[in-house]
Short mmCIF file of C-alpha atoms and ligand atoms in Angstrom, two decimals:
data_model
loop_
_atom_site.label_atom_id
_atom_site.label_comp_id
_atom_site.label_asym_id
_atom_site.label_seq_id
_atom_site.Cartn_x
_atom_site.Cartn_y
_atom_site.Cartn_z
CA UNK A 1 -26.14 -18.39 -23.62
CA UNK A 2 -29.53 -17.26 -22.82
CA UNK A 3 -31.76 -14.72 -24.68
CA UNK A 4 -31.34 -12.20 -21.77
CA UNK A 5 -27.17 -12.42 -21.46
CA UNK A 6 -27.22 -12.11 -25.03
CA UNK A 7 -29.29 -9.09 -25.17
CA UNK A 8 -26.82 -8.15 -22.21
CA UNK A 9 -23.74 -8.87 -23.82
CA UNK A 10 -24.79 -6.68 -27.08
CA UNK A 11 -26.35 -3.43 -24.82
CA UNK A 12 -22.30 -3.82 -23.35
CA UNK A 13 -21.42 -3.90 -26.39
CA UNK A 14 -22.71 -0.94 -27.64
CA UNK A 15 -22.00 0.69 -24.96
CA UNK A 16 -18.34 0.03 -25.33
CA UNK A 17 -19.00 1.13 -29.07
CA UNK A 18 -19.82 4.69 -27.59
CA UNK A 19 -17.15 4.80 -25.35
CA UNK A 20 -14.39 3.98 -27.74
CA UNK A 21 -14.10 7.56 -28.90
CA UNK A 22 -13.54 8.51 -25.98
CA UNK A 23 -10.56 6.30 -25.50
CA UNK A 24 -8.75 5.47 -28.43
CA UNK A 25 -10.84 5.80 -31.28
CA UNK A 26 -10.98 2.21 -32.49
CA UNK A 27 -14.27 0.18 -33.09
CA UNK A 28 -12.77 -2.88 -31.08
CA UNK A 29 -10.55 -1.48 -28.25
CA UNK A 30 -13.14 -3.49 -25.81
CA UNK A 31 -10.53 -4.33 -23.45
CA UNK A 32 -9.25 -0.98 -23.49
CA UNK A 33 -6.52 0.55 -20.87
CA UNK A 34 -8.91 3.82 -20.78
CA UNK A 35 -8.43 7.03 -21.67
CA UNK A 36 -6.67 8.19 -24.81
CA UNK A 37 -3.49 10.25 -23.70
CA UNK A 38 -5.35 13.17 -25.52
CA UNK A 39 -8.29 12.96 -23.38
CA UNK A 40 -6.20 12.90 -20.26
CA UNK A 41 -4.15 15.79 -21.68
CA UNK A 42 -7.54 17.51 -21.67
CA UNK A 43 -8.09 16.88 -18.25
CA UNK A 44 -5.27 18.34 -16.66
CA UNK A 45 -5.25 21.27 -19.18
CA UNK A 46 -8.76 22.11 -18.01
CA UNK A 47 -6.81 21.40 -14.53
CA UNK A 48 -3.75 23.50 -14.90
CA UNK A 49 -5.92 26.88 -15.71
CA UNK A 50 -7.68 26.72 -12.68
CA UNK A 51 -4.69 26.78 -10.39
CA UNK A 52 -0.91 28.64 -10.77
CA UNK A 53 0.41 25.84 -8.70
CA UNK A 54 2.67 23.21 -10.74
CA UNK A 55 2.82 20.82 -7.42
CA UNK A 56 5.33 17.48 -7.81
CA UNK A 57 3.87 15.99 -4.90
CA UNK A 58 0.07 14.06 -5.03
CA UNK A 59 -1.73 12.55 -1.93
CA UNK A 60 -4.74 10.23 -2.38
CA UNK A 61 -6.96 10.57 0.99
CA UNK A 62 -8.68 7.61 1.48
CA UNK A 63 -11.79 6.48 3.46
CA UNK A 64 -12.45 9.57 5.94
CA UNK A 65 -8.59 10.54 5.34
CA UNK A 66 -9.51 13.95 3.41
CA UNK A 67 -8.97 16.11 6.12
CA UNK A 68 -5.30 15.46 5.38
CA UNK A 69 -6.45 17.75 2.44
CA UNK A 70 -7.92 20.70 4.67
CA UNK A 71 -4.62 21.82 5.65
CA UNK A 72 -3.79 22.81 2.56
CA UNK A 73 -3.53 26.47 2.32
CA UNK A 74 -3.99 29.15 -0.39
CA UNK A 75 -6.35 26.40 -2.38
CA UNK A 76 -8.16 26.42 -5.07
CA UNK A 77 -10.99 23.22 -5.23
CA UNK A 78 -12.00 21.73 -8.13
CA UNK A 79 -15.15 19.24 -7.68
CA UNK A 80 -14.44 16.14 -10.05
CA UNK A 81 -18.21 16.78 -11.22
CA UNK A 82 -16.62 19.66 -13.41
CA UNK A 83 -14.24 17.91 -15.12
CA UNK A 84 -14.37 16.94 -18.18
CA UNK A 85 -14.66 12.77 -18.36
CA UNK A 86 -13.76 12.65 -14.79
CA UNK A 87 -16.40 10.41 -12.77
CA UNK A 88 -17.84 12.09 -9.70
CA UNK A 89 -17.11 9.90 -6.13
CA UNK A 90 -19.94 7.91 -4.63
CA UNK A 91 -18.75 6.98 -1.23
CA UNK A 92 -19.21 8.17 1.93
CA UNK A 93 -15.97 9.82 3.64
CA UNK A 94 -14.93 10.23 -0.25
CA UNK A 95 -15.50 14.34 -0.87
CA UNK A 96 -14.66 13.80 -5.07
CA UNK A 97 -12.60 17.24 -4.84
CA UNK A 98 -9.05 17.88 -6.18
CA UNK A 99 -7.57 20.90 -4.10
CA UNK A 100 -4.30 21.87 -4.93
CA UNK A 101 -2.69 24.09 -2.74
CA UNK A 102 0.47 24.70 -0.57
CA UNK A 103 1.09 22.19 2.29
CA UNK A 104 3.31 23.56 5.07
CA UNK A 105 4.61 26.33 1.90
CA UNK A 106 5.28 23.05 -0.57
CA UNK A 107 2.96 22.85 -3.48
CA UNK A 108 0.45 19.49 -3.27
CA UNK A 109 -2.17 18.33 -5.49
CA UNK A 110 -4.59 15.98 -3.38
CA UNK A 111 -7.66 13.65 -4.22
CA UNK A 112 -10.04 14.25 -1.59
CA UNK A 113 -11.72 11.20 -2.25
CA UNK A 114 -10.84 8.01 -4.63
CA UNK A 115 -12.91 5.76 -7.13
CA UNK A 116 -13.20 2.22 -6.86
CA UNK A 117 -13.19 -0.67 -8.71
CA UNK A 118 -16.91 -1.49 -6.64
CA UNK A 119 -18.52 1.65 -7.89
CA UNK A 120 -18.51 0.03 -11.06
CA UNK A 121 -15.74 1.84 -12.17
CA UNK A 122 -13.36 -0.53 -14.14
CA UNK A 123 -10.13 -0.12 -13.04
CA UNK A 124 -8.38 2.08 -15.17
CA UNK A 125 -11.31 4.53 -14.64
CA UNK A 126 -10.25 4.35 -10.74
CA UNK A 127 -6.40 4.62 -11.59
CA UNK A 128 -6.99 7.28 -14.76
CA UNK A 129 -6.45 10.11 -12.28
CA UNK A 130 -2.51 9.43 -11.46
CA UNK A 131 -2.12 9.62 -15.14
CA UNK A 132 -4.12 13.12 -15.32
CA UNK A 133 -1.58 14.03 -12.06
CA UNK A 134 1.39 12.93 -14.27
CA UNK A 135 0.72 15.36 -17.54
CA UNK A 136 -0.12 17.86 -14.48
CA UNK A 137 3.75 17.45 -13.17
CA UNK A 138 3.14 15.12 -10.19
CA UNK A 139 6.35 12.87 -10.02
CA UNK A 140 6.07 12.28 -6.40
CA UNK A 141 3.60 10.66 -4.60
CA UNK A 142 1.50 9.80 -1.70
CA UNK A 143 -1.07 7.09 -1.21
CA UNK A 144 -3.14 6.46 1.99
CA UNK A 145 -6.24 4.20 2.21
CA UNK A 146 -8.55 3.06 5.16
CA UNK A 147 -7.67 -0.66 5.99
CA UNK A 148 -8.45 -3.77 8.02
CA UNK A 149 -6.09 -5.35 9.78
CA UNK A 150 -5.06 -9.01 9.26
CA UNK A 151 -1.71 -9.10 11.06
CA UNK A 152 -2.67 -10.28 14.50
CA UNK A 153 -0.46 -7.98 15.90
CA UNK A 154 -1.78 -4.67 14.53
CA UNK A 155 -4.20 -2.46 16.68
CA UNK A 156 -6.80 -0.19 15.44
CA UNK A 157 -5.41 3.15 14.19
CA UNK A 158 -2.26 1.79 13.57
CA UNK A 159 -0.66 3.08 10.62
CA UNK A 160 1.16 0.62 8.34
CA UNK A 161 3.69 1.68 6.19
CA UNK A 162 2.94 -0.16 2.73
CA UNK A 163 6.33 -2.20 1.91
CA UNK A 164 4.81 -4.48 -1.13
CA UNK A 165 1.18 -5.84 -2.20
CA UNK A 166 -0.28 -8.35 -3.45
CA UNK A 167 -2.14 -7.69 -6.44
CA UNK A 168 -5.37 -10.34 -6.67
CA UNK A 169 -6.99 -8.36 -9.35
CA UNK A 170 -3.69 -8.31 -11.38
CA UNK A 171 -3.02 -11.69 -10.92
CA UNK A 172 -6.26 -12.86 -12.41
CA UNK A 173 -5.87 -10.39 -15.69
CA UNK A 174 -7.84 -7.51 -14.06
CA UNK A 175 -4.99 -4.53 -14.63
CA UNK A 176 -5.61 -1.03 -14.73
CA UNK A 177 -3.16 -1.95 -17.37
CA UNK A 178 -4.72 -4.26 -19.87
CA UNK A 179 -5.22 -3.20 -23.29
CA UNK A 180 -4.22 -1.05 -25.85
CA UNK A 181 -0.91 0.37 -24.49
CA UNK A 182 0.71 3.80 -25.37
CA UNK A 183 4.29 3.73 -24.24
CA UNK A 184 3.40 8.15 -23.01
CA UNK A 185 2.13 6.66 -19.70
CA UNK A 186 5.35 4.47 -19.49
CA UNK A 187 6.13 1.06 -20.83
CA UNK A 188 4.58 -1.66 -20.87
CA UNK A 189 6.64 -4.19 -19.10
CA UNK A 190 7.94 -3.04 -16.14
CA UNK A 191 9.68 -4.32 -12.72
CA UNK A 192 7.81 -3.98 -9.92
CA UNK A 193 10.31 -5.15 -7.18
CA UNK A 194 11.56 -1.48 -6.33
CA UNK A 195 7.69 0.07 -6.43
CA UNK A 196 7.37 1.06 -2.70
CA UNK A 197 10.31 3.73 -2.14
CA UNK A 198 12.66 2.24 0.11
CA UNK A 199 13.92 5.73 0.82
CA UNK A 200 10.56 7.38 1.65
CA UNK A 201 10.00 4.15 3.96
CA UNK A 202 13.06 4.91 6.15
CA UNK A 203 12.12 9.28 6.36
CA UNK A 204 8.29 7.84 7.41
CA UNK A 205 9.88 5.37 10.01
CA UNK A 206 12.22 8.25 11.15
CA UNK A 207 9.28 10.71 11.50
CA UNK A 208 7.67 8.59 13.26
CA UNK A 209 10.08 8.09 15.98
CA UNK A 210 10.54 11.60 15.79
CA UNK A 211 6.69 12.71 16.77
CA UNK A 212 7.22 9.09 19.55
CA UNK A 213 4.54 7.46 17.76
CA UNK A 214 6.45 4.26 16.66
CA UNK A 215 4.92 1.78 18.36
CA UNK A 216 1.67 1.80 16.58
CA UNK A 217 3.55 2.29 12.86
CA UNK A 218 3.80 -0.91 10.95
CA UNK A 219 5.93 -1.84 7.67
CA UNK A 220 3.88 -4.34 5.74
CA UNK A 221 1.97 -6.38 2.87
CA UNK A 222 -1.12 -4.68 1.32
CA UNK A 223 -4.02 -6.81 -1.02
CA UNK A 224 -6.58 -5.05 -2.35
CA UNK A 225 -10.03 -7.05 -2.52
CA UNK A 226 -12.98 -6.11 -4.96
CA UNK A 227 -15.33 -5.20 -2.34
CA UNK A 228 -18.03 -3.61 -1.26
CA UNK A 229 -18.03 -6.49 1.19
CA UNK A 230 -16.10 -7.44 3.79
CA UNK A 231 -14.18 -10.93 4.12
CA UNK A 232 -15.18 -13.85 5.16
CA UNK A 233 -13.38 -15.36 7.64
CA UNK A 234 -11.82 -18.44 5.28
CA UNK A 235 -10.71 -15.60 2.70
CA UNK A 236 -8.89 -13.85 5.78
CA UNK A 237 -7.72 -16.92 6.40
CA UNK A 238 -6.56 -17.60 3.27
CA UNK A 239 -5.52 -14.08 2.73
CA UNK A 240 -3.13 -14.61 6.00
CA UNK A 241 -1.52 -17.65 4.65
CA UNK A 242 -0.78 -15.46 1.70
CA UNK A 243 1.63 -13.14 3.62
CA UNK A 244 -0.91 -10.44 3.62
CA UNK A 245 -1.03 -8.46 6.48
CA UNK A 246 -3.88 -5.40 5.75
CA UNK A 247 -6.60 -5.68 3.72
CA UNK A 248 -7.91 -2.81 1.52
CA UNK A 249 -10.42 -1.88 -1.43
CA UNK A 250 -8.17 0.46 -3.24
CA UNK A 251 -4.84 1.59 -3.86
CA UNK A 252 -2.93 -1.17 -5.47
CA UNK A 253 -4.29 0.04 -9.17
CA UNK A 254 -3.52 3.29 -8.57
CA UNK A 255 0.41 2.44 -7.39
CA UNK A 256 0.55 0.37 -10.79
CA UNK A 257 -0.49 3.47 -12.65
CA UNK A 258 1.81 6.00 -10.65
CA UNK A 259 4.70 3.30 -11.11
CA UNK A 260 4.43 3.11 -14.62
CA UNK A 261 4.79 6.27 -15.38
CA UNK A 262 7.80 6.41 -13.10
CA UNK A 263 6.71 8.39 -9.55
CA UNK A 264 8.05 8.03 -6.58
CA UNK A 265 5.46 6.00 -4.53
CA UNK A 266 4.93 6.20 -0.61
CA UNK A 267 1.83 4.39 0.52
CA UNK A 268 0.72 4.11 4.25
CA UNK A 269 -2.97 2.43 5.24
CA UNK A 270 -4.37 3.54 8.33
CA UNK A 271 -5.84 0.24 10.59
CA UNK A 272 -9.20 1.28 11.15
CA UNK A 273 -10.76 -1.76 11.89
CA UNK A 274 -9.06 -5.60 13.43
CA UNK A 275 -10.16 -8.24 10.73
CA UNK A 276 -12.45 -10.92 12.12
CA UNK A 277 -10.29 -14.37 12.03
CA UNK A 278 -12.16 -16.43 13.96
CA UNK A 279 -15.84 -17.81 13.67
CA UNK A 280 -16.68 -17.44 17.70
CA UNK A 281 -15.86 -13.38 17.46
CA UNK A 282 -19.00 -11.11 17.47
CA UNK A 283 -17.43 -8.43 15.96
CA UNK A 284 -18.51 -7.25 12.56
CA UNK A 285 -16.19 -5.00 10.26
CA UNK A 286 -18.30 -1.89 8.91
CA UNK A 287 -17.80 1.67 7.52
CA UNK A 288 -18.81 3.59 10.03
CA UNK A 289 -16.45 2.17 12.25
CA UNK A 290 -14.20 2.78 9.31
CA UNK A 291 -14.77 6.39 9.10
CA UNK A 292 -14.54 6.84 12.99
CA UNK A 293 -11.03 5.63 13.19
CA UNK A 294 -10.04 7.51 10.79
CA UNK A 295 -11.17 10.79 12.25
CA UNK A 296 -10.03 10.01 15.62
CA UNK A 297 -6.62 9.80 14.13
CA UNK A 298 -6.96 12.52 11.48
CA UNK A 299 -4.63 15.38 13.55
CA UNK A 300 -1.61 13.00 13.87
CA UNK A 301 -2.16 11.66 10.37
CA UNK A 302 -2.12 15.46 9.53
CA UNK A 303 1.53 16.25 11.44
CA UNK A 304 2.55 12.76 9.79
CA UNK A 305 1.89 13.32 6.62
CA UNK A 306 3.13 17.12 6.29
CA UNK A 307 6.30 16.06 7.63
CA UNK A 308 6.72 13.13 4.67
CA UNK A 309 5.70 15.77 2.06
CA UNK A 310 8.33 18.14 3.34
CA UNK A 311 11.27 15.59 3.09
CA UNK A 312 9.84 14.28 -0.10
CA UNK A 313 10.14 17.91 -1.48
CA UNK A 314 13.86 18.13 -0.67
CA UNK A 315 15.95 18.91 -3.65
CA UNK A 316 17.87 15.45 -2.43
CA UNK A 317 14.82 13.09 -2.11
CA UNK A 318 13.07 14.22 -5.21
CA UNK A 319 15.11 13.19 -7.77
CA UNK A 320 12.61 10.71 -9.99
CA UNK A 321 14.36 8.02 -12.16
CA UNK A 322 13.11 6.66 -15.53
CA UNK A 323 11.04 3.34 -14.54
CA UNK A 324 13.13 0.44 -16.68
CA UNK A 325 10.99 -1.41 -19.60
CA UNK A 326 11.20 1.09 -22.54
CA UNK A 327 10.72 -0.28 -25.62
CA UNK A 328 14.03 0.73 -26.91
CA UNK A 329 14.41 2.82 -29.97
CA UNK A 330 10.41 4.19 -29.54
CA UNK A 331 11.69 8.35 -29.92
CA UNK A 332 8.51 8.36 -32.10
CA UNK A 333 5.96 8.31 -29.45
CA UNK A 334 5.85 12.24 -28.75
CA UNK A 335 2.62 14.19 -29.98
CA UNK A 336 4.90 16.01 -32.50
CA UNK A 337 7.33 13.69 -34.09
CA UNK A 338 10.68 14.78 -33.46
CA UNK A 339 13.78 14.47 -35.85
CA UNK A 340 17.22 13.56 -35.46
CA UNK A 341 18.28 17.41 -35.19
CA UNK A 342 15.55 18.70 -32.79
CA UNK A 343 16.34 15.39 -30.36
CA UNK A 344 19.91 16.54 -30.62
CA UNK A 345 18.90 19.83 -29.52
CA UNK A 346 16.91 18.39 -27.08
CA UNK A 347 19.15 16.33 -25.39
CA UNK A 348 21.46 19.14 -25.48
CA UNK A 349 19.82 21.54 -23.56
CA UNK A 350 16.31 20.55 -22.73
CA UNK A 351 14.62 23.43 -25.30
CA UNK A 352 11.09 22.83 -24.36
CA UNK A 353 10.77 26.88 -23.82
CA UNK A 354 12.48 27.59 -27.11
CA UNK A 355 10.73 25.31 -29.12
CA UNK A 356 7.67 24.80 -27.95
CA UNK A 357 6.71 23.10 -31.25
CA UNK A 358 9.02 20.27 -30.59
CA UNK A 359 7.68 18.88 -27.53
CA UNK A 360 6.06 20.83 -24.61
CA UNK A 361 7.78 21.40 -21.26
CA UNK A 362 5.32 18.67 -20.20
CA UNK A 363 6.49 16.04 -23.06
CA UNK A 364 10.05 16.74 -22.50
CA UNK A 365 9.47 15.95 -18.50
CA UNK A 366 7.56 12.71 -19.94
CA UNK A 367 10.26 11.97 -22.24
CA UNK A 368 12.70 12.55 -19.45
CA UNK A 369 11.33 10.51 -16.56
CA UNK A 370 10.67 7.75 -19.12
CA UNK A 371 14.28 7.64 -20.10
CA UNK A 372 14.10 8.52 -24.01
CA UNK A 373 15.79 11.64 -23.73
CA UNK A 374 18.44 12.34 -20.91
CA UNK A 375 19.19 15.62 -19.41
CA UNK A 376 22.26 17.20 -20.74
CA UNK A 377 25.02 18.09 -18.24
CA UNK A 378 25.75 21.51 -19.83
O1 R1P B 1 -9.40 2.36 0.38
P1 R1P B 1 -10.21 3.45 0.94
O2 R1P B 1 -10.90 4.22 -0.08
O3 R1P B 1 -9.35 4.33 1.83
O4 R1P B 1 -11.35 2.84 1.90
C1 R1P B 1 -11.50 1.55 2.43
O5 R1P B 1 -12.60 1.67 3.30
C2 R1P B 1 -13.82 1.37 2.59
C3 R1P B 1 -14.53 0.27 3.31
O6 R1P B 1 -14.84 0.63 4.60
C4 R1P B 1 -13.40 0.91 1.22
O7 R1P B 1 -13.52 1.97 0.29
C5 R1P B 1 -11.98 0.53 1.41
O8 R1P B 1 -11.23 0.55 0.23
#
């Protein structure tokens, strides 16, 4: 190793040293999976007093998608600048604003804006704020992104209903996930077959033959790529062989996160650009393009996605179940340890408001969705 990667490798170091405090307090948590659940707790307390609003449902607006955020009424905004730990957004088309806010009269938080992995944000930086969305109340969610299209088939501004990915980063060891695990955010082995709601899929395929724009909505295979570049045309290629048919910098990370902790995911990327497939093409993929699809197709995005939010928030379709893989027997992992009687009491009548010492109405929702306690019937 030379000198210079050496001196490098120990100014990382150190700065990982700094950072651990932040995340879990240990001197060698290098390969850390972020945040410490306190620290995220602090987020979305400093969150929670700025708005009444306890919304279920998130949406992520991706690249020049957050005017799917300006129809939400009765808001209160909340720049990502001022809060606490959370990294502002560098991108263009990216606003780095949470508003949360009623949408068509149903409570929504949204990210106006997303971070990504080629901001130098690691990943579970970029994913962190599902889990902040989570201790919020969020159990439903929504996640669009800006993406190029690789199916032959697929026209600009198509939308494409996300039906399964294929995770490159993950594949290679580069999770949101990695590192020191605390089962709070959900356990950590989990199935992954069931992550794209099969339910939400069907209401978004009926709403869009309901507004008659069903010929340009797709059901397909997402990758994410590292970016900030484009593809080449042997890694579309290659990418194509795979199965793959859009191509995106974002959103798989953050669908990891939301799934572990047991949301309801519905995912949609709008086309805004044809990939390039073939070496005698003199097209040439680039943001602004990007950005301009994306606003040409912002009002029916708007219509499409307050009409998924709406069924989503039916009594019927929001029912959220417990994400297999819990380490069984962990009743432990609460902030306040909880005995045999109070669990009993727990699982009796879900206390949190009587005994807010026990576990908060937050913890018990945790606890709930993550299967360690169970509602009681009575
Ligand atoms: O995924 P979002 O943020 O929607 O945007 C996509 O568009 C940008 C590239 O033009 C990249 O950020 C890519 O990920």
């Amino acid at each position: 190793m030379s000198n210079h990667a050496l001196e490098n490798g120990v100014a990382n170091i150190k700065k990982e040293e700094e950072l651990s405090d932040m995340r879990h307090g240990e001197k060698f948590s290098f390969l850390s999976s972020g945040y410490s659940f306190e620290i995220i707790e602090q987020m979305s307390n400093y969150i929670r007093e700025k708005s009444q609003l306890r919304p279920r449902i998130a949406v992520i607006c991706g690249s020049g998608l957050g005017s799917l955020a300006d129809i939400i009424l009765d808001s209160t905004v909340i720049s990502y600048e001022e809060i606490p730990h959370f990294p502002p957004s560098t991108v263009p088309g990216h606003a780095g604003e949470l508003v949360i806010g009623l949408l068509d009269g149903i409570p929504v938080i949204a990210m106006k804006g997303r971070l990504h992995l080629y901001e130098g944000y690691p990943l579970w930086l970029c994913s962190m704020p599902v889990r902040v969305m989570k201790l919020l109340g969020v159990r439903q969610i929504v996640i669009t992104c800006a993406a190029g299209g690789l199916n032959p088939s697929y026209k600009t501004g198509d939308i494409m209903i996300i039906k399964d990915h294929v995770n490159l980063q993950g594949l290679i060891g580069n999770s949101p996930l990695v590192g020191k695990h605390d089962e709070r955010f959900g356990p950590r082995f989990f199935p992954m077959n069931k992550t794209y709601d099969s339910h939400y899929r069907e209401i978004a395929k009926r709403i869009a033959t309901d507004m008659g724009i069903s010929d340009s909505v797709r059901e397909g295979v997402h990758v994410m790529v590292g970016g900030p570049n484009y593809e080449t045309i042997a890694e579309l290629q290659f990418l194509r062989l795979m199965g793959i048919d859009s191509v995106g910098m974002s959103t798989v990370h953050e669908v990891l996160v939301a799934r572990q902790c047991s949301m309801r995911v519905f995912a949609f990327c709008l086309i805004t650009n044809e990939c390039v497939t073939e070496y005698d093409c003199n097209l040439e993929a680039n943001h602004e393009e990007v950005l301009q699809t994306a606003e040409q197709r912002q009002e029916t995005l708007k219509l499409f996605v307050t009409k998924i939010v709406a069924e989503m928030a039916k009594p019927e379709n929001s029912i959220v179940q417990p994400i297999p893989g819990r380490t069984p027997g962990r009743t432990n992992i609460v902030k306040h340890q909880i005995n045999a009687g109070e669990l009993r009491a727990l699982r009796k009548g879900r206390i949190a408001s009587t005994k807010p010492t026990v576990a908060t109405e937050q913890e018990v929702n945790n606890m709930l969705d993550l299967g360690i306690i169970e509602p009681s019937s009575g």
